[in-house]
JSON list of C-alpha atoms in Angstrom, two decimals:
[
{"chain": "A", "resi": 24, "resn": "MET", "atom": "CA", "xyz": [-3.79, 0.43, -15.50]},
{"chain": "A", "resi": 25, "resn": "ILE", "atom": "CA", "xyz": [-0.26, 1.30, -14.46]},
{"chain": "A", "resi": 26, "resn": "ALA", "atom": "CA", "xyz": [2.63, -0.89, -15.55]},
{"chain": "A", "resi": 27, "resn": "ILE", "atom": "CA", "xyz": [4.83, -1.48, -12.51]},
{"chain": "A", "resi": 28, "resn": "LYS", "atom": "CA", "xyz": [8.43, -2.54, -13.05]},
{"chain": "A", "resi": 29, "resn": "TYR", "atom": "CA", "xyz": [9.39, -3.98, -9.69]},
{"chain": "A", "resi": 30, "resn": "PRO", "atom": "CA", "xyz": [12.97, -3.44, -8.56]},
{"chain": "A", "resi": 31, "resn": "PRO", "atom": "CA", "xyz": [15.27, -6.35, -7.72]},
{"chain": "A", "resi": 32, "resn": "TYR", "atom": "CA", "xyz": [14.43, -7.49, -4.22]},
{"chain": "A", "resi": 33, "resn": "GLN", "atom": "CA", "xyz": [15.91, -10.27, -2.11]},
{"chain": "A", "resi": 34, "resn": "PRO", "atom": "CA", "xyz": [13.48, -10.67, 0.77]},
{"chain": "A", "resi": 35, "resn": "LYS", "atom": "CA", "xyz": [14.50, -12.31, 4.02]},
{"chain": "A", "resi": 36, "resn": "ILE", "atom": "CA", "xyz": [12.37, -15.45, 4.34]},
{"chain": "A", "resi": 37, "resn": "LYS", "atom": "CA", "xyz": [12.47, -18.11, 7.02]},
{"chain": "A", "resi": 38, "resn": "LYS", "atom": "CA", "xyz": [10.37, -21.01, 8.25]},
{"chain": "A", "resi": 39, "resn": "GLU", "atom": "CA", "xyz": [9.16, -21.43, 11.83]},
{"chain": "A", "resi": 40, "resn": "HIS", "atom": "CA", "xyz": [6.89, -24.27, 12.90]},
{"chain": "A", "resi": 41, "resn": "ASN", "atom": "CA", "xyz": [6.24, -25.06, 9.24]},
{"chain": "A", "resi": 42, "resn": "ILE", "atom": "CA", "xyz": [5.06, -21.48, 8.54]},
{"chain": "A", "resi": 43, "resn": "GLU", "atom": "CA", "xyz": [6.90, -19.27, 6.05]},
{"chain": "A", "resi": 44, "resn": "LEU", "atom": "CA", "xyz": [7.70, -15.78, 7.31]},
{"chain": "A", "resi": 45, "resn": "ILE", "atom": "CA", "xyz": [9.01, -12.71, 5.50]},
{"chain": "A", "resi": 46, "resn": "PHE", "atom": "CA", "xyz": [10.81, -9.82, 7.13]},
{"chain": "A", "resi": 47, "resn": "ASP", "atom": "CA", "xyz": [8.94, -6.54, 6.72]},
{"chain": "A", "resi": 48, "resn": "GLU", "atom": "CA", "xyz": [11.56, -3.78, 6.64]},
{"chain": "A", "resi": 49, "resn": "VAL", "atom": "CA", "xyz": [8.98, -1.07, 7.35]},
{"chain": "A", "resi": 50, "resn": "ARG", "atom": "CA", "xyz": [7.37, -2.77, 10.35]},
{"chain": "A", "resi": 51, "resn": "ARG", "atom": "CA", "xyz": [10.78, -4.22, 11.31]},
{"chain": "A", "resi": 52, "resn": "ARG", "atom": "CA", "xyz": [9.37, -7.63, 12.13]},
{"chain": "A", "resi": 53, "resn": "TRP", "atom": "CA", "xyz": [8.68, -11.05, 10.70]},
{"chain": "A", "resi": 54, "resn": "VAL", "atom": "CA", "xyz": [5.19, -11.59, 9.29]},
{"chain": "A", "resi": 55, "resn": "VAL", "atom": "CA", "xyz": [3.43, -14.61, 7.83]},
{"chain": "A", "resi": 56, "resn": "LEU", "atom": "CA", "xyz": [4.13, -14.89, 4.11]},
{"chain": "A", "resi": 57, "resn": "THR", "atom": "CA", "xyz": [0.70, -15.04, 2.51]},
{"chain": "A", "resi": 58, "resn": "PRO", "atom": "CA", "xyz": [0.03, -14.33, -1.18]},
{"chain": "A", "resi": 59, "resn": "GLU", "atom": "CA", "xyz": [-1.24, -10.86, -0.20]},
{"chain": "A", "resi": 60, "resn": "GLU", "atom": "CA", "xyz": [1.83, -10.22, 1.95]},
{"chain": "A", "resi": 61, "resn": "TRP", "atom": "CA", "xyz": [4.07, -11.09, -1.01]},
{"chain": "A", "resi": 62, "resn": "VAL", "atom": "CA", "xyz": [2.31, -8.40, -3.07]},
{"chain": "A", "resi": 63, "resn": "ARG", "atom": "CA", "xyz": [2.49, -5.92, -0.18]},
{"chain": "A", "resi": 64, "resn": "GLN", "atom": "CA", "xyz": [6.23, -6.44, 0.36]},
{"chain": "A", "resi": 65, "resn": "ASN", "atom": "CA", "xyz": [7.05, -6.11, -3.33]},
{"chain": "A", "resi": 66, "resn": "PHE", "atom": "CA", "xyz": [4.87, -3.02, -3.66]},
{"chain": "A", "resi": 67, "resn": "LEU", "atom": "CA", "xyz": [6.58, -1.49, -0.62]},
{"chain": "A", "resi": 68, "resn": "GLN", "atom": "CA", "xyz": [9.93, -2.02, -2.33]},
{"chain": "A", "resi": 69, "resn": "TYR", "atom": "CA", "xyz": [8.58, -0.32, -5.45]},
{"chain": "A", "resi": 70, "resn": "MET", "atom": "CA", "xyz": [7.42, 2.65, -3.36]},
{"chain": "A", "resi": 71, "resn": "ILE", "atom": "CA", "xyz": [10.77, 2.94, -1.57]},
{"chain": "A", "resi": 72, "resn": "GLN", "atom": "CA", "xyz": [13.25, 2.07, -4.33]},
{"chain": "A", "resi": 73, "resn": "VAL", "atom": "CA", "xyz": [11.53, 3.38, -7.46]},
{"chain": "A", "resi": 74, "resn": "LYS", "atom": "CA", "xyz": [9.21, 6.15, -6.30]},
{"chain": "A", "resi": 75, "resn": "LYS", "atom": "CA", "xyz": [11.67, 7.19, -3.54]},
{"chain": "A", "resi": 76, "resn": "TYR", "atom": "CA", "xyz": [8.99, 7.50, -0.88]},
{"chain": "A", "resi": 77, "resn": "PRO", "atom": "CA", "xyz": [10.79, 7.63, 2.50]},
{"chain": "A", "resi": 78, "resn": "ALA", "atom": "CA", "xyz": [10.35, 4.32, 4.35]},
{"chain": "A", "resi": 79, "resn": "SER", "atom": "CA", "xyz": [10.23, 6.29, 7.61]},
{"chain": "A", "resi": 80, "resn": "LEU", "atom": "CA", "xyz": [6.97, 7.90, 6.43]},
{"chain": "A", "resi": 81, "resn": "LEU", "atom": "CA", "xyz": [5.25, 4.63, 5.52]},
{"chain": "A", "resi": 82, "resn": "ALA", "atom": "CA", "xyz": [2.85, 2.75, 7.77]},
{"chain": "A", "resi": 83, "resn": "VAL", "atom": "CA", "xyz": [1.82, -0.84, 7.12]},
{"chain": "A", "resi": 84, "resn": "GLU", "atom": "CA", "xyz": [-1.25, -2.74, 8.36]},
{"chain": "A", "resi": 85, "resn": "ARG", "atom": "CA", "xyz": [-2.50, -0.19, 10.86]},
{"chain": "A", "resi": 86, "resn": "GLU", "atom": "CA", "xyz": [-5.96, -0.31, 12.34]},
{"chain": "A", "resi": 87, "resn": "VAL", "atom": "CA", "xyz": [-8.60, 2.30, 11.56]},
{"chain": "A", "resi": 88, "resn": "THR", "atom": "CA", "xyz": [-12.12, 2.53, 12.92]},
{"chain": "A", "resi": 89, "resn": "LEU", "atom": "CA", "xyz": [-14.92, 2.93, 10.41]},
{"chain": "A", "resi": 90, "resn": "GLY", "atom": "CA", "xyz": [-18.10, 3.49, 12.38]},
{"chain": "A", "resi": 91, "resn": "GLU", "atom": "CA", "xyz": [-18.14, 0.53, 14.75]},
{"chain": "A", "resi": 92, "resn": "LEU", "atom": "CA", "xyz": [-15.95, -1.61, 12.49]},
{"chain": "A", "resi": 93, "resn": "LYS", "atom": "CA", "xyz": [-12.23, -2.01, 13.01]},
{"chain": "A", "resi": 94, "resn": "LYS", "atom": "CA", "xyz": [-10.34, -2.42, 9.73]},
{"chain": "A", "resi": 95, "resn": "ARG", "atom": "CA", "xyz": [-6.66, -2.53, 8.72]},
{"chain": "A", "resi": 96, "resn": "PHE", "atom": "CA", "xyz": [-5.29, -0.55, 5.84]},
{"chain": "A", "resi": 97, "resn": "ASP", "atom": "CA", "xyz": [-2.36, -2.01, 3.90]},
{"chain": "A", "resi": 98, "resn": "ILE", "atom": "CA", "xyz": [-0.01, 0.93, 3.28]},
{"chain": "A", "resi": 99, "resn": "VAL", "atom": "CA", "xyz": [-0.20, 4.65, 3.97]},
{"chain": "A", "resi": 100, "resn": "LEU", "atom": "CA", "xyz": [2.39, 7.28, 3.10]},
{"chain": "A", "resi": 101, "resn": "PHE", "atom": "CA", "xyz": [2.40, 10.26, 5.47]},
{"chain": "A", "resi": 102, "resn": "ASN", "atom": "CA", "xyz": [4.03, 13.65, 5.11]},
{"chain": "A", "resi": 103, "resn": "PRO", "atom": "CA", "xyz": [6.58, 14.65, 7.80]},
{"chain": "A", "resi": 104, "resn": "GLY", "atom": "CA", "xyz": [3.80, 16.39, 9.75]},
{"chain": "A", "resi": 105, "resn": "GLY", "atom": "CA", "xyz": [1.79, 13.15, 9.97]},
{"chain": "A", "resi": 106, "resn": "ARG", "atom": "CA", "xyz": [-0.83, 13.94, 7.32]},
{"chain": "A", "resi": 107, "resn": "PRO", "atom": "CA", "xyz": [-1.78, 10.85, 5.27]},
{"chain": "A", "resi": 108, "resn": "LEU", "atom": "CA", "xyz": [-1.08, 11.43, 1.57]},
{"chain": "A", "resi": 109, "resn": "LEU", "atom": "CA", "xyz": [-1.38, 8.10, -0.20]},
{"chain": "A", "resi": 110, "resn": "LEU", "atom": "CA", "xyz": [-3.32, 4.96, 0.65]},
{"chain": "A", "resi": 111, "resn": "ALA", "atom": "CA", "xyz": [-2.48, 1.65, -1.05]},
{"chain": "A", "resi": 112, "resn": "GLU", "atom": "CA", "xyz": [-4.66, -1.44, -0.86]},
{"chain": "A", "resi": 113, "resn": "CYS", "atom": "CA", "xyz": [-2.93, -4.69, -1.81]},
{"chain": "A", "resi": 114, "resn": "LYS", "atom": "CA", "xyz": [-4.66, -7.87, -2.90]},
{"chain": "A", "resi": 115, "resn": "GLU", "atom": "CA", "xyz": [-3.22, -11.25, -3.78]},
{"chain": "A", "resi": 116, "resn": "MET", "atom": "CA", "xyz": [-2.51, -11.81, -7.46]},
{"chain": "A", "resi": 117, "resn": "ASN", "atom": "CA", "xyz": [-5.65, -13.81, -8.23]},
{"chain": "A", "resi": 118, "resn": "VAL", "atom": "CA", "xyz": [-7.98, -11.05, -6.95]},
{"chain": "A", "resi": 119, "resn": "GLN", "atom": "CA", "xyz": [-9.40, -8.83, -9.68]},
{"chain": "A", "resi": 120, "resn": "LEU", "atom": "CA", "xyz": [-9.15, -5.07, -9.25]},
{"chain": "A", "resi": 121, "resn": "ASP", "atom": "CA", "xyz": [-12.85, -4.42, -9.50]},
{"chain": "A", "resi": 122, "resn": "GLU", "atom": "CA", "xyz": [-15.45, -2.07, -8.08]},
{"chain": "A", "resi": 123, "resn": "LYS", "atom": "CA", "xyz": [-15.45, -3.98, -4.77]},
{"chain": "A", "resi": 124, "resn": "VAL", "atom": "CA", "xyz": [-11.70, -3.35, -4.24]},
{"chain": "A", "resi": 125, "resn": "LEU", "atom": "CA", "xyz": [-12.10, 0.31, -5.21]},
{"chain": "A", "resi": 126, "resn": "GLN", "atom": "CA", "xyz": [-15.01, 0.69, -2.79]},
{"chain": "A", "resi": 127, "resn": "GLN", "atom": "CA", "xyz": [-12.87, -0.77, 0.00]},
{"chain": "A", "resi": 128, "resn": "VAL", "atom": "CA", "xyz": [-10.14, 1.84, -0.49]},
{"chain": "A", "resi": 129, "resn": "LEU", "atom": "CA", "xyz": [-12.78, 4.59, -0.77]},
{"chain": "A", "resi": 130, "resn": "ARG", "atom": "CA", "xyz": [-14.30, 3.49, 2.57]},
{"chain": "A", "resi": 131, "resn": "TYR", "atom": "CA", "xyz": [-10.87, 3.73, 4.24]},
{"chain": "A", "resi": 132, "resn": "ASN", "atom": "CA", "xyz": [-10.50, 7.14, 2.70]},
{"chain": "A", "resi": 133, "resn": "ILE", "atom": "CA", "xyz": [-13.60, 8.39, 4.52]},
{"chain": "A", "resi": 134, "resn": "ILE", "atom": "CA", "xyz": [-11.36, 8.32, 7.61]},
{"chain": "A", "resi": 135, "resn": "LEU", "atom": "CA", "xyz": [-7.91, 9.03, 6.16]},
{"chain": "A", "resi": 136, "resn": "ARG", "atom": "CA", "xyz": [-8.86, 11.67, 3.54]},
{"chain": "A", "resi": 137, "resn": "VAL", "atom": "CA", "xyz": [-5.79, 11.13, 1.36]},
{"chain": "A", "resi": 138, "resn": "PRO", "atom": "CA", "xyz": [-5.39, 12.91, -1.98]},
{"chain": "A", "resi": 139, "resn": "PHE", "atom": "CA", "xyz": [-4.04, 9.71, -3.63]},
{"chain": "A", "resi": 140, "resn": "MET", "atom": "CA", "xyz": [-5.24, 6.09, -3.57]},
{"chain": "A", "resi": 141, "resn": "VAL", "atom": "CA", "xyz": [-3.76, 2.95, -5.13]},
{"chain": "A", "resi": 142, "resn": "ILE", "atom": "CA", "xyz": [-5.10, -0.56, -5.59]},
{"chain": "A", "resi": 143, "resn": "THR", "atom": "CA", "xyz": [-2.80, -3.37, -6.69]},
{"chain": "A", "resi": 144, "resn": "ASN", "atom": "CA", "xyz": [-2.71, -7.13, -6.98]},
{"chain": "A", "resi": 145, "resn": "GLY", "atom": "CA", "xyz": [0.96, -7.15, -7.93]},
{"chain": "A", "resi": 146, "resn": "SER", "atom": "CA", "xyz": [0.21, -7.77, -11.60]},
{"chain": "A", "resi": 147, "resn": "PHE", "atom": "CA", "xyz": [-2.11, -4.83, -12.12]},
{"chain": "A", "resi": 148, "resn": "THR", "atom": "CA", "xyz": [-2.13, -1.44, -10.41]},
{"chain": "A", "resi": 149, "resn": "MET", "atom": "CA", "xyz": [-4.51, 1.49, -10.53]},
{"chain": "A", "resi": 150, "resn": "ALA", "atom": "CA", "xyz": [-4.01, 4.91, -8.95]},
{"chain": "A", "resi": 151, "resn": "PHE", "atom": "CA", "xyz": [-6.54, 7.65, -8.30]},
{"chain": "A", "resi": 152, "resn": "GLY", "atom": "CA", "xyz": [-6.38, 11.27, -7.30]},
{"chain": "A", "resi": 153, "resn": "SER", "atom": "CA", "xyz": [-9.10, 12.91, -5.27]},
{"chain": "A", "resi": 154, "resn": "ARG", "atom": "CA", "xyz": [-9.51, 16.67, -5.40]},
{"chain": "A", "resi": 155, "resn": "ASP", "atom": "CA", "xyz": [-12.58, 18.58, -4.26]},
{"chain": "A", "resi": 156, "resn": "GLY", "atom": "CA", "xyz": [-14.55, 15.34, -4.06]},
{"chain": "A", "resi": 157, "resn": "VAL", "atom": "CA", "xyz": [-13.77, 14.36, -7.65]},
{"chain": "A", "resi": 158, "resn": "LEU", "atom": "CA", "xyz": [-12.01, 11.04, -8.22]},
{"chain": "A", "resi": 159, "resn": "SER", "atom": "CA", "xyz": [-9.82, 10.71, -11.32]},
{"chain": "A", "resi": 160, "resn": "GLU", "atom": "CA", "xyz": [-7.70, 7.80, -12.53]},
{"chain": "A", "resi": 161, "resn": "LEU", "atom": "CA", "xyz": [-3.97, 8.54, -12.80]},
{"chain": "A", "resi": 162, "resn": "ASP", "atom": "CA", "xyz": [-1.42, 7.25, -15.31]},
{"chain": "A", "resi": 163, "resn": "ASP", "atom": "CA", "xyz": [1.19, 6.70, -12.59]},
{"chain": "A", "resi": 164, "resn": "LEU", "atom": "CA", "xyz": [1.69, 6.91, -8.87]},
{"chain": "A", "resi": 165, "resn": "PRO", "atom": "CA", "xyz": [2.38, 10.48, -7.81]},
{"chain": "A", "resi": 166, "resn": "SER", "atom": "CA", "xyz": [6.01, 11.56, -7.88]},
{"chain": "A", "resi": 167, "resn": "MET", "atom": "CA", "xyz": [7.68, 13.09, -4.86]},
{"chain": "A", "resi": 168, "resn": "GLU", "atom": "CA", "xyz": [7.32, 16.42, -6.68]},
{"chain": "A", "resi": 169, "resn": "GLN", "atom": "CA", "xyz": [3.53, 15.96, -6.93]},
{"chain": "A", "resi": 170, "resn": "LEU", "atom": "CA", "xyz": [3.39, 14.95, -3.28]},
{"chain": "A", "resi": 171, "resn": "GLY", "atom": "CA", "xyz": [5.43, 18.04, -2.38]},
{"chain": "A", "resi": 172, "resn": "GLU", "atom": "CA", "xyz": [2.29, 20.13, -2.84]},
{"chain": "A", "resi": 173, "resn": "TYR", "atom": "CA", "xyz": [0.94, 18.34, 0.25]},
{"chain": "A", "resi": 174, "resn": "TRP", "atom": "CA", "xyz": [4.20, 18.35, 2.21]}
]
């Protein structure tokens, strides 16, 4: 497991028609504030503020097609040429990071083929590297220097 120290973050939150919304700075729009969205927004801030991943190279909640199924990934970091480098799957805090969650991110990776994958529930985070078809658990999210190899 990776210990994440989240940076200070003052999200923009508002209520409309009795529904709480949070402003997603990456998508540049208001989204419904669910427990999973809270984890996603805080993890995005960690990626941007702590890991220094450029917000302009992040995509959030985009659709991918897996066979005949349409799915949405949570977060993908791309290189400037548009190659996906890191895939993050966010779950709400009460969801265990188990084999089922890992299998979900691995299914998305059949399409995206990223060298790095992350699963998090906000409290616990795991990262994996994939090289030559071998998956290995990492002690930390890759640094910008490590990602530079794929830039």
